[in-house]
Amino acid sequence: MPQTIATLRHPPASNNLGRRRLGNTGLEISIVGFGASPLGDVFGIANPAEGVRAVHHAINEGINFFDVSPYYGLTLAEERLGHALEGRRREVILSTKCGRYGATEFDFSAKRIRQGLEESLKRLRTDYVDIFHAHDIEFGDARQIIDETIPAMRQLQQEGKVRYVGISGYPPHFLMCIAQEVPVDTILNYCHYNLLATDMNNELAPFAESRGIGLINASPLHMGILTEQGAPAWHPAPPEVHRAVRQAVEYCHTRRVDLSEIALGYCLRYPRVATTLVGMSTTLEVQRNLSAMEDRVAPDVLKRIEEILAPVHNTQWPTGRPENS
Ligand code: NAD
């Protein structure tokens, strides 16, 4: 039975997983969000049946926010998430994206935005998304994003196919500049607030707060670097960042603690974002990431990790059009 926007109700948290208000949207979103890019084999081959179990386990444990994109696994992540959400769609706040369809494939035109949404809705097996993000807008033409892309997304909102409209990308300053020109409901920024970088806090977070824009922090593990297994081969961070994190991992071994859990806990304590999106595809990851909320890190351990990572703090990499970085 198709669900209309007017009838949408998200049930209250069934457990202790905290929720925060997502800007002025009125959505109450779990502080841990489920990043679905790993379901699309972005970080290695995922087991599809285990992915379904991970999604169900996350919902059962109170995670109500799921983020995906047609770009992740070139539609595979949307397909798999759509399948996993069958029968559970009403329980979640679902975000997908438009404008990015491949490593170098971008199209922020109104026509493609509309077509992209229709395709995403089919894969996600739903007739609306809660949040529709223009994906990695630093690869687009700023004037087009402002004059064509966001208005096209607002039109889809008017039609009831999306509830809220947002932008996503890497450079916090560019995201802020666009949102100054054209109102958006949410901003998703990645790799700019975690153990390796905190510059989301400089101007983007206060700006979002001042405008009532819901701020979403993505990639608390810096796209997989802050893990025991290390980053995937495609990771854009320079070698010195990888080396510093390996040192931190070795230190964590000596203290018998888990760097990923500490890294996620660090993000969850940051009050200026509504949620932190962590990429997951197994129930074990869901379980570990929920336990990061227990916040057991000893202050001296955190201090030592921060010291090890200090030489590479806020290291960035070039991405998008030069004029947008
Ligand atoms: P991440 O920092 O969340 O790292 C994901 C990697 O860490 C995966 O390999 C995952 O298997 C692993 N992992 C997760 N939990 C772990 C644990 N407890 N222990 C060890 N390893 C663990 O990076 P991400 O997935 O890129 O970011 C999270 C989500 O944010 C994405 O899935 C996506 O939904 C969103 N995102 C959006 C954008 C954008 O819109 N431009 C960019 C980046 C991320």
Coordinates of N, CA and C in Angstrom, one line a residue, residues 2 62 68 70 73 89 100 115 117 130 145 151 169 182 186 191 234 236 238 244 276 282 286 288 294 305 325:
P2 N 0.9 2.1 -1.1 CA 1.7 3.2 -1.1 C 1.4 4.2 0.1
G62 N 17.4 0.4 16.9 CA 17.0 1.8 17.1 C 17.7 2.7 16.0
V68 N 22.1 6.3 1.2 CA 22.6 5.5 0.1 C 22.8 6.5 -1.1
P70 N 22.8 6.3 -5.8 CA 23.0 5.5 -7.0 C 24.4 5.2 -7.4
G73 N 28.5 1.5 -5.7 CA 28.4 0.2 -6.4 C 27.6 0.3 -7.7
R89 N 10.2 -0.2 5.5 CA 10.4 1.1 5.0 C 9.8 2.2 6.0
R100 N 25.4 12.4 -9.1 CA 26.6 11.6 -9.3 C 26.2 10.2 -9.6
Q115 N 14.8 12.1 -13.5 CA 15.0 10.7 -13.9 C 15.7 9.9 -12.9
L117 N 15.8 10.3 -9.7 CA 14.9 10.0 -8.5 C 14.0 8.8 -8.9
D130 N 13.0 10.3 2.1 CA 12.8 11.4 3.2 C 13.8 12.5 2.9
I145 N 24.0 24.3 -9.9 CA 23.4 23.8 -8.6 C 22.4 24.7 -8.0
P151 N 16.3 23.9 -7.4 CA 14.9 24.2 -7.7 C 14.2 22.9 -8.3
G169 N 28.9 16.7 0.1 CA 30.2 16.9 -0.6 C 31.4 16.9 0.4
V182 N 21.3 29.4 -1.8 CA 20.0 28.7 -2.0 C 19.6 27.9 -0.8
T186 N 19.2 20.1 4.6 CA 20.3 19.4 5.2 C 21.6 19.5 4.4
C191 N 34.4 13.3 6.1 CA 35.9 13.3 6.4 C 36.3 14.7 6.9
W234 N 41.5 2.6 -3.2 CA 41.1 3.8 -3.9 C 41.2 5.0 -3.0
P236 N 41.8 8.4 -1.2 CA 42.6 9.5 -1.7 C 43.6 10.1 -0.7
P238 N 46.8 11.1 1.5 CA 48.3 10.9 1.2 C 48.9 9.8 2.1
A244 N 50.5 7.4 9.8 CA 50.2 7.9 11.2 C 49.1 7.0 11.8
T276 N 25.8 10.8 12.9 CA 27.1 10.4 12.3 C 26.8 9.1 11.5
T282 N 27.7 -5.6 7.9 CA 27.6 -6.8 8.7 C 26.9 -6.5 10.1
V286 N 27.5 -3.5 13.0 CA 26.4 -2.7 13.6 C 26.6 -2.8 15.1
R288 N 29.3 -3.5 16.9 CA 30.4 -2.7 17.4 C 30.2 -1.2 17.4
E294 N 28.9 3.6 24.3 CA 29.1 3.4 25.7 C 30.3 4.2 26.2
I305 N 46.4 9.0 21.3 CA 46.0 8.8 19.9 C 46.0 10.2 19.2
S325 N 37.1 24.2 -4.8 CA 37.7 23.7 -3.6 C 38.2 24.8 -2.7

